[in-house]
Amino acid sequence: MRIRPLAVDALIAAALTGVAVLLGPEAARQGQNPLDATAYALVVLVHLPLVFRGQAPVAVCCLVHASWLVYITAGYWAVVCSFGPMLAVYTVASLRPVLTSVPCAALMGGVWIYAGAVSHTDSWASVVGQAVVYPAVLWRFGVVARRSADLTRQLRREQAERARREVAEERGRIARELHDVVAHHMSVISVQTGLARFVFDTDRPTARTALDTIDATGKEALEELRRMLMVLRAVDDGAPAGPMPGLARLDEMVERVRAGGVSVALSAEGTPRPLAPGVELCVYRVVQEALTNVLKHAPGARAAVRLTYEPHQVTVSVMDDGQGVIPDRVRTDGGHGLPGMRERAKLYGGQISIGPQEQGGFAVRLTLPTSARAAGRGDSATT
């Protein structure tokens, strides 16, 4: 159960008042004037403003010292009411800047010396030492507390900022995933729709095949979107309901692109082996985006996808011969595909090169490390 600060300060003020009242009878044994009803009333008056020390620390400090000064001037033992002024000085030092807290600490030292003068003490060295040490120690503790509180607030702000950045990065990742899913499947559907419309009256089997491809592609796109939404809506940290696409589904993707009118050759070199799910997803999405660009910008081109397994890395390249390029689409395309591929490669510590080939066409080459040692060699550059 959390208690309000005002209630906490009220309890502290009551506790200090109780300590002062219990200390009151000690005054007579110390050779000081015994406390009477007026003295105890002043004791309460000194400690009562501490209830509001959190709201107005400087005003409370001044009021407490003024009441303490009246108590001392009346000839009573100063030690009995010293706890309230000590707490007031500490509070100012913990909540206000140094330029404000130092005068308050000096005020306590001055009142302490005044108490020694009123009581006609013979041990001035002790009085002066206490007047210097007590306020200095309390002021120092207060300053340390204020700095600790400032550091805590700064850490909380940094944590909140880091959480906001992580949310923004996650939204960017989800946006790239949605872009890849929607762009690829809609490109296939668009091409197949055009083909079905073109041959609908002259070649019914081809039109039926195109419609079947549209149906399968649409279902797959909806399934991937549903899977991503399930991940977003998950309350716990459990795994998503279905696996994210990986290298095992490259054949399906290539078949869809072939059905869209692009001749695609898929080949693999080296010994296939299981890879980390993130690496497989990165390779899949890069190939998907590259083939989607071929469908959009060069629907009559021939493309080749080559997957190479190496000891500490995996390389995939997607190349087309540039036949059937639609220049207007290339010039006006301002999507997120190419930046998304570069960000994926950087995320997994890989290298990616994207650009035209000397003999014509376009090529995308991605190299991803498959081990911590390979990732640590600095393979995070993109070109």
Short mmCIF file of C-alpha atoms in Angstrom, two decimals:
data_model
loop_
_atom_site.label_atom_id
_atom_site.label_comp_id
_atom_site.label_asym_id
_atom_site.label_seq_id
_atom_site.Cartn_x
_atom_site.Cartn_y
_atom_site.Cartn_z
CA MET A 1 0.00 0.00 0.00
CA ARG A 2 1.40 3.34 -1.05
CA ILE A 3 1.06 6.26 1.42
CA ARG A 4 0.69 9.83 0.23
CA PRO A 5 3.78 12.03 0.82
CA LEU A 6 1.75 14.46 2.96
CA ALA A 7 0.71 11.63 5.26
CA VAL A 8 4.31 10.43 5.51
CA ASP A 9 5.51 13.92 6.44
CA ALA A 10 2.74 14.16 9.05
CA LEU A 11 3.89 10.88 10.60
CA ILE A 12 7.50 12.07 10.62
CA ALA A 13 6.54 15.37 12.24
CA ALA A 14 4.54 13.51 14.90
CA ALA A 15 7.45 11.15 15.56
CA LEU A 16 9.94 14.00 15.98
CA THR A 17 7.51 15.82 18.27
CA GLY A 18 7.21 12.68 20.38
CA VAL A 19 11.00 12.33 20.61
CA ALA A 20 11.30 15.99 21.68
CA VAL A 21 8.62 15.56 24.35
CA LEU A 22 10.34 12.47 25.72
CA LEU A 23 13.65 14.35 25.76
CA GLY A 24 12.12 17.27 27.64
CA PRO A 25 12.65 15.95 31.20
CA GLU A 26 16.36 15.56 30.42
CA ALA A 27 16.73 19.37 30.40
CA ALA A 28 16.58 19.68 34.18
CA ARG A 29 19.21 16.92 34.60
CA GLN A 30 21.49 18.84 32.22
CA GLY A 31 21.29 21.96 34.37
CA GLN A 32 18.89 23.72 31.97
CA ASN A 33 15.52 25.27 32.69
CA PRO A 34 12.84 22.57 33.01
CA LEU A 35 10.18 22.51 30.31
CA ASP A 36 6.73 23.77 31.22
CA ALA A 37 3.48 23.97 29.26
CA THR A 38 4.71 26.94 27.23
CA ALA A 39 7.86 25.07 26.29
CA TYR A 40 5.91 22.01 25.13
CA ALA A 41 3.59 24.26 23.12
CA LEU A 42 6.65 25.73 21.42
CA VAL A 43 7.98 22.20 20.81
CA VAL A 44 4.78 21.40 18.89
CA LEU A 45 4.96 24.74 17.06
CA VAL A 46 8.53 24.05 15.92
CA HIS A 47 7.70 20.62 14.48
CA LEU A 48 4.22 21.27 13.10
CA PRO A 49 5.33 23.02 9.84
CA LEU A 50 7.31 19.89 8.88
CA VAL A 51 4.05 18.39 7.63
CA PHE A 52 4.35 20.66 4.58
CA ARG A 53 8.11 20.39 4.05
CA GLY A 54 7.66 18.68 0.69
CA GLN A 55 5.44 21.43 -0.71
CA ALA A 56 7.42 24.49 0.50
CA PRO A 57 10.77 23.40 1.92
CA VAL A 58 12.37 26.86 2.14
CA ALA A 59 9.36 28.49 3.79
CA VAL A 60 9.04 25.59 6.23
CA CYS A 61 12.75 25.82 7.07
CA CYS A 62 12.48 29.53 7.84
CA LEU A 63 9.30 29.06 9.90
CA VAL A 64 10.82 26.17 11.89
CA HIS A 65 13.96 28.18 12.67
CA ALA A 66 11.89 31.21 13.67
CA SER A 67 9.87 29.10 16.11
CA TRP A 68 13.06 27.48 17.37
CA LEU A 69 14.55 30.94 17.89
CA VAL A 70 11.55 31.94 20.03
CA TYR A 71 11.92 28.72 22.03
CA ILE A 72 15.64 29.42 22.64
CA THR A 73 15.03 33.08 23.53
CA ALA A 74 12.54 31.93 26.17
CA GLY A 75 15.45 30.23 27.93
CA TYR A 76 14.69 26.59 27.16
CA TRP A 77 17.23 23.88 26.26
CA ALA A 78 17.89 24.16 22.49
CA VAL A 79 18.68 20.46 21.98
CA VAL A 80 15.07 19.42 22.65
CA CYS A 81 13.81 21.20 19.51
CA SER A 82 16.87 20.63 17.32
CA PHE A 83 15.44 17.68 15.36
CA GLY A 84 12.91 19.76 13.44
CA PRO A 85 15.45 22.32 12.16
CA MET A 86 17.82 19.48 11.20
CA LEU A 87 15.15 17.79 9.10
CA ALA A 88 14.17 21.13 7.55
CA VAL A 89 17.78 21.83 6.45
CA TYR A 90 18.10 18.32 5.00
CA THR A 91 14.83 18.75 3.11
CA VAL A 92 15.91 22.03 1.51
CA ALA A 93 19.26 20.51 0.47
CA SER A 94 17.53 17.47 -1.05
CA LEU A 95 14.95 19.47 -3.03
CA ARG A 96 16.52 22.82 -3.88
CA PRO A 97 19.74 24.01 -5.60
CA VAL A 98 22.94 24.66 -3.69
CA LEU A 99 22.52 28.44 -3.78
CA THR A 100 19.27 28.04 -1.86
CA SER A 101 20.26 25.27 0.54
CA VAL A 102 23.58 26.74 1.73
CA PRO A 103 21.96 29.82 3.39
CA CYS A 104 19.48 27.53 5.14
CA ALA A 105 22.33 25.43 6.52
CA ALA A 106 24.10 28.63 7.63
CA LEU A 107 20.87 29.75 9.32
CA MET A 108 20.85 26.62 11.45
CA GLY A 109 24.50 27.16 12.42
CA GLY A 110 23.77 30.76 13.38
CA VAL A 111 20.80 29.79 15.56
CA TRP A 112 22.91 27.12 17.21
CA ILE A 113 25.60 29.69 18.12
CA TYR A 114 22.85 32.02 19.39
CA ALA A 115 21.60 29.20 21.64
CA GLY A 116 25.09 28.86 23.08
CA ALA A 117 25.22 32.58 23.79
CA VAL A 118 21.78 32.60 25.46
CA SER A 119 22.69 29.66 27.70
CA HIS A 120 26.00 31.31 28.69
CA THR A 121 27.97 28.19 27.85
CA ASP A 122 31.61 27.83 28.79
CA SER A 123 32.45 25.29 26.02
CA TRP A 124 32.38 27.53 22.97
CA ALA A 125 34.65 25.21 21.01
CA SER A 126 32.03 22.48 21.28
CA VAL A 127 29.19 24.85 20.33
CA VAL A 128 31.02 26.23 17.31
CA GLY A 129 32.03 22.73 16.21
CA GLN A 130 28.44 21.52 16.42
CA ALA A 131 27.21 24.66 14.64
CA VAL A 132 29.52 23.86 11.74
CA VAL A 133 29.47 20.04 11.62
CA TYR A 134 25.73 19.36 12.06
CA PRO A 135 24.50 21.70 9.27
CA ALA A 136 27.36 20.65 6.98
CA VAL A 137 26.61 16.93 7.39
CA LEU A 138 22.88 17.42 6.93
CA TRP A 139 23.46 19.63 3.88
CA ARG A 140 25.81 17.06 2.36
CA PHE A 141 23.34 14.20 2.86
CA GLY A 142 20.61 16.31 1.30
CA VAL A 143 22.72 17.17 -1.75
CA VAL A 144 23.58 13.50 -2.27
CA ALA A 145 19.90 12.59 -2.03
CA ARG A 146 18.99 15.28 -4.56
CA ARG A 147 21.65 14.07 -7.00
CA SER A 148 20.50 10.49 -6.55
CA ALA A 149 16.91 11.53 -7.25
CA ASP A 150 18.00 13.47 -10.34
CA LEU A 151 19.97 10.45 -11.56
CA THR A 152 16.97 8.19 -10.98
CA ARG A 153 14.72 10.52 -12.97
CA GLN A 154 17.28 10.66 -15.76
CA LEU A 155 17.54 6.88 -15.87
CA ARG A 156 13.77 6.61 -16.02
CA ARG A 157 13.64 9.10 -18.88
CA GLU A 158 16.34 7.16 -20.73
CA GLN A 159 14.48 3.91 -20.16
CA ALA A 160 11.26 5.46 -21.44
CA GLU A 161 13.09 6.86 -24.48
CA ARG A 162 14.70 3.49 -25.14
CA ALA A 163 11.30 1.81 -24.88
CA ARG A 164 9.87 4.32 -27.37
CA ARG A 165 12.75 3.64 -29.77
CA GLU A 166 12.21 -0.10 -29.46
CA VAL A 167 8.51 0.34 -30.19
CA ALA A 168 9.36 2.49 -33.22
CA GLU A 169 11.88 -0.09 -34.46
CA GLU A 170 9.35 -2.88 -33.98
CA ARG A 171 6.74 -0.89 -35.90
CA GLY A 172 9.26 -0.39 -38.68
CA ARG A 173 9.98 -4.10 -38.77
CA ILE A 174 6.29 -4.90 -38.90
CA ALA A 175 5.81 -2.33 -41.65
CA ARG A 176 8.55 -4.00 -43.70
CA GLU A 177 6.97 -7.40 -43.14
CA LEU A 178 3.58 -6.10 -44.27
CA HIS A 179 5.18 -4.41 -47.26
CA ASP A 180 6.91 -7.61 -48.33
CA VAL A 181 3.81 -9.75 -47.89
CA VAL A 182 1.36 -7.40 -49.58
CA ALA A 183 3.65 -6.25 -52.41
CA HIS A 184 4.66 -9.76 -53.45
CA HIS A 185 1.24 -11.36 -53.33
CA MET A 186 -0.56 -8.42 -54.89
CA SER A 187 1.96 -8.33 -57.75
CA VAL A 188 1.30 -11.99 -58.46
CA ILE A 189 -2.46 -11.45 -58.25
CA SER A 190 -2.26 -8.42 -60.56
CA VAL A 191 -0.29 -10.31 -63.21
CA GLN A 192 -2.58 -13.35 -63.03
CA THR A 193 -5.69 -11.16 -63.21
CA GLY A 194 -4.40 -9.54 -66.39
CA LEU A 195 -3.59 -12.95 -67.86
CA ALA A 196 -7.03 -14.35 -67.00
CA ARG A 197 -8.76 -11.33 -68.52
CA PHE A 198 -6.66 -11.62 -71.69
CA VAL A 199 -7.34 -15.34 -72.32
CA PHE A 200 -10.77 -15.64 -70.72
CA ASP A 201 -12.63 -16.08 -74.03
CA THR A 202 -9.91 -17.87 -76.00
CA ASP A 203 -8.12 -20.18 -73.56
CA ARG A 204 -10.35 -21.29 -70.73
CA PRO A 205 -7.84 -23.76 -69.17
CA THR A 206 -5.19 -21.03 -68.91
CA ALA A 207 -7.72 -18.64 -67.44
CA ARG A 208 -8.79 -21.29 -64.91
CA THR A 209 -5.14 -21.88 -63.95
CA ALA A 210 -4.65 -18.14 -63.46
CA LEU A 211 -7.75 -17.96 -61.25
CA ASP A 212 -6.52 -20.92 -59.23
CA THR A 213 -3.19 -19.13 -58.74
CA ILE A 214 -5.02 -15.97 -57.67
CA ASP A 215 -7.07 -17.98 -55.19
CA ALA A 216 -4.01 -19.73 -53.68
CA THR A 217 -1.96 -16.54 -53.55
CA GLY A 218 -4.77 -14.61 -51.88
CA LYS A 219 -5.22 -17.33 -49.26
CA GLU A 220 -1.50 -17.40 -48.55
CA ALA A 221 -1.36 -13.62 -48.21
CA LEU A 222 -4.29 -13.66 -45.78
CA GLU A 223 -2.64 -16.45 -43.79
CA GLU A 224 0.61 -14.50 -43.44
CA LEU A 225 -1.25 -11.33 -42.44
CA ARG A 226 -3.32 -13.31 -39.92
CA ARG A 227 -0.14 -14.81 -38.47
CA MET A 228 1.45 -11.37 -38.06
CA LEU A 229 -1.68 -9.99 -36.41
CA MET A 230 -1.70 -12.92 -33.98
CA VAL A 231 1.88 -12.09 -33.05
CA LEU A 232 0.91 -8.44 -32.48
CA ARG A 233 -2.10 -9.34 -30.38
CA ALA A 234 -0.35 -11.98 -28.27
CA VAL A 235 -0.56 -11.13 -24.59
CA ASP A 236 2.21 -13.48 -23.46
CA ASP A 237 5.63 -14.14 -24.94
CA GLY A 238 4.65 -17.41 -26.52
CA ALA A 239 5.63 -18.33 -30.05
CA PRO A 240 3.28 -17.46 -32.93
CA ALA A 241 0.71 -20.00 -34.00
CA GLY A 242 2.55 -20.89 -37.20
CA PRO A 243 6.16 -20.75 -38.35
CA MET A 244 7.39 -17.77 -40.29
CA PRO A 245 8.36 -18.51 -43.90
CA GLY A 246 11.86 -19.84 -44.50
CA LEU A 247 14.05 -21.46 -47.12
CA ALA A 248 11.78 -24.50 -47.36
CA ARG A 249 9.13 -22.31 -48.98
CA LEU A 250 11.35 -20.80 -51.67
CA ASP A 251 10.04 -23.38 -54.15
CA GLU A 252 6.45 -22.26 -53.55
CA MET A 253 7.36 -18.62 -54.06
CA VAL A 254 9.27 -19.39 -57.26
CA GLU A 255 6.29 -21.34 -58.60
CA ARG A 256 4.01 -18.38 -57.99
CA VAL A 257 6.35 -16.05 -59.84
CA ARG A 258 6.60 -18.51 -62.72
CA ALA A 259 2.81 -18.59 -62.87
CA GLY A 260 2.95 -14.81 -63.19
CA GLY A 261 4.90 -15.08 -66.45
CA VAL A 262 8.49 -14.72 -65.22
CA SER A 263 10.86 -17.58 -65.89
CA VAL A 264 12.71 -18.28 -62.65
CA ALA A 265 15.47 -20.82 -62.11
CA LEU A 266 16.19 -21.90 -58.53
CA SER A 267 19.47 -23.61 -57.65
CA ALA A 268 21.33 -24.48 -54.45
CA GLU A 269 25.03 -25.09 -53.91
CA GLY A 270 26.80 -26.56 -50.91
CA THR A 271 25.35 -28.79 -48.21
CA PRO A 272 21.94 -27.58 -47.01
CA ARG A 273 21.69 -27.27 -43.21
CA PRO A 274 19.27 -25.76 -40.71
CA LEU A 275 19.75 -22.04 -40.13
CA ALA A 276 18.50 -19.67 -37.47
CA PRO A 277 14.83 -18.71 -38.05
CA GLY A 278 15.76 -15.02 -38.36
CA VAL A 279 18.40 -15.77 -41.00
CA GLU A 280 15.97 -17.90 -43.01
CA LEU A 281 13.27 -15.24 -42.79
CA CYS A 282 15.75 -12.56 -43.92
CA VAL A 283 16.79 -14.64 -46.97
CA TYR A 284 13.16 -15.42 -47.80
CA ARG A 285 12.06 -11.77 -47.63
CA VAL A 286 14.98 -10.51 -49.70
CA VAL A 287 14.29 -13.09 -52.42
CA GLN A 288 10.59 -12.26 -52.23
CA GLU A 289 11.23 -8.53 -52.64
CA ALA A 290 13.70 -9.06 -55.49
CA LEU A 291 11.31 -11.31 -57.44
CA THR A 292 8.44 -8.91 -56.74
CA ASN A 293 10.49 -6.13 -58.34
CA VAL A 294 11.08 -8.33 -61.37
CA LEU A 295 7.34 -8.94 -61.64
CA LYS A 296 6.58 -5.23 -61.34
CA HIS A 297 9.34 -3.72 -63.45
CA ALA A 298 10.38 -6.47 -65.90
CA PRO A 299 7.54 -8.97 -66.28
CA GLY A 300 9.10 -10.52 -69.38
CA ALA A 301 12.54 -11.11 -67.90
CA ARG A 302 14.25 -14.37 -66.96
CA ALA A 303 15.46 -14.54 -63.38
CA ALA A 304 17.77 -16.85 -61.48
CA VAL A 305 17.85 -17.47 -57.73
CA ARG A 306 21.05 -19.08 -56.45
CA LEU A 307 21.43 -20.18 -52.84
CA THR A 308 24.92 -21.06 -51.62
CA TYR A 309 25.75 -22.70 -48.29
CA GLU A 310 29.25 -21.89 -47.04
CA PRO A 311 31.02 -22.91 -43.79
CA HIS A 312 30.13 -19.77 -41.82
CA GLN A 313 27.69 -17.94 -44.03
CA VAL A 314 24.91 -18.34 -46.55
CA THR A 315 24.70 -16.39 -49.80
CA VAL A 316 21.68 -15.83 -52.01
CA SER A 317 21.63 -13.96 -55.30
CA VAL A 318 18.69 -12.94 -57.47
CA MET A 319 19.55 -11.85 -61.02
CA ASP A 320 17.46 -11.06 -64.07
CA ASP A 321 18.44 -10.39 -67.67
CA GLY A 322 16.57 -7.08 -67.91
CA GLN A 323 14.25 -8.14 -70.73
CA GLY A 324 10.84 -6.47 -70.78
CA VAL A 325 11.77 -3.67 -68.39
CA ILE A 326 9.09 -0.99 -67.99
CA PRO A 327 11.10 2.27 -67.58
CA ASP A 328 8.19 4.31 -66.23
CA ARG A 329 7.72 1.92 -63.34
CA VAL A 330 11.41 1.94 -62.52
CA ARG A 331 11.58 5.73 -62.44
CA THR A 332 8.45 6.29 -60.41
CA ASP A 333 8.84 3.52 -57.88
CA GLY A 334 9.44 5.09 -54.47
CA GLY A 335 8.57 2.16 -52.22
CA HIS A 336 10.29 0.75 -49.20
CA GLY A 337 11.59 -2.45 -50.82
CA LEU A 338 15.27 -1.64 -51.34
CA PRO A 339 15.77 0.21 -48.02
CA GLY A 340 13.94 -2.66 -46.32
CA MET A 341 16.35 -5.20 -47.79
CA ARG A 342 19.34 -3.17 -46.61
CA GLU A 343 17.90 -2.85 -43.12
CA ARG A 344 17.28 -6.59 -42.93
CA ALA A 345 20.86 -7.33 -43.95
CA LYS A 346 22.21 -4.88 -41.38
CA LEU A 347 19.99 -6.34 -38.67
CA TYR A 348 21.56 -9.79 -39.09
CA GLY A 349 25.12 -8.56 -39.60
CA GLY A 350 25.22 -9.30 -43.34
CA GLN A 351 26.26 -7.68 -46.57
CA ILE A 352 23.98 -6.85 -49.47
CA SER A 353 24.66 -5.39 -52.88
CA ILE A 354 21.85 -4.10 -55.08
CA GLY A 355 22.28 -2.66 -58.53
CA PRO A 356 22.37 -3.14 -62.30
CA GLN A 357 24.67 -5.67 -63.96
CA GLU A 358 27.23 -4.81 -66.61
CA GLN A 359 25.70 -7.25 -69.10
CA GLY A 360 22.22 -5.90 -68.42
CA GLY A 361 19.54 -6.62 -65.91
CA PHE A 362 19.50 -6.22 -62.18
CA ALA A 363 21.13 -8.21 -59.38
CA VAL A 364 20.64 -8.55 -55.64
CA ARG A 365 23.28 -10.44 -53.65
CA LEU A 366 22.91 -11.09 -49.94
CA THR A 367 25.49 -12.68 -47.64
CA LEU A 368 24.53 -13.50 -44.06
CA PRO A 369 26.78 -14.95 -41.34
CA THR A 370 25.45 -18.15 -39.78
CA SER A 371 27.63 -18.15 -36.67
CA ALA A 372 28.57 -15.70 -33.93
CA ARG A 373 32.21 -15.79 -35.07
CA ALA A 374 31.27 -14.85 -38.61
CA ALA A 375 28.97 -12.11 -37.42
CA GLY A 376 31.73 -10.67 -35.28
CA ARG A 377 34.04 -10.07 -38.21
CA GLY A 378 32.20 -6.86 -39.07
CA ASP A 379 29.91 -8.11 -41.83
CA SER A 380 27.39 -5.40 -41.17
CA ALA A 381 28.14 -3.19 -44.15
CA THR A 382 25.66 -2.76 -46.94
CA THR A 383 26.23 -1.43 -50.43
#
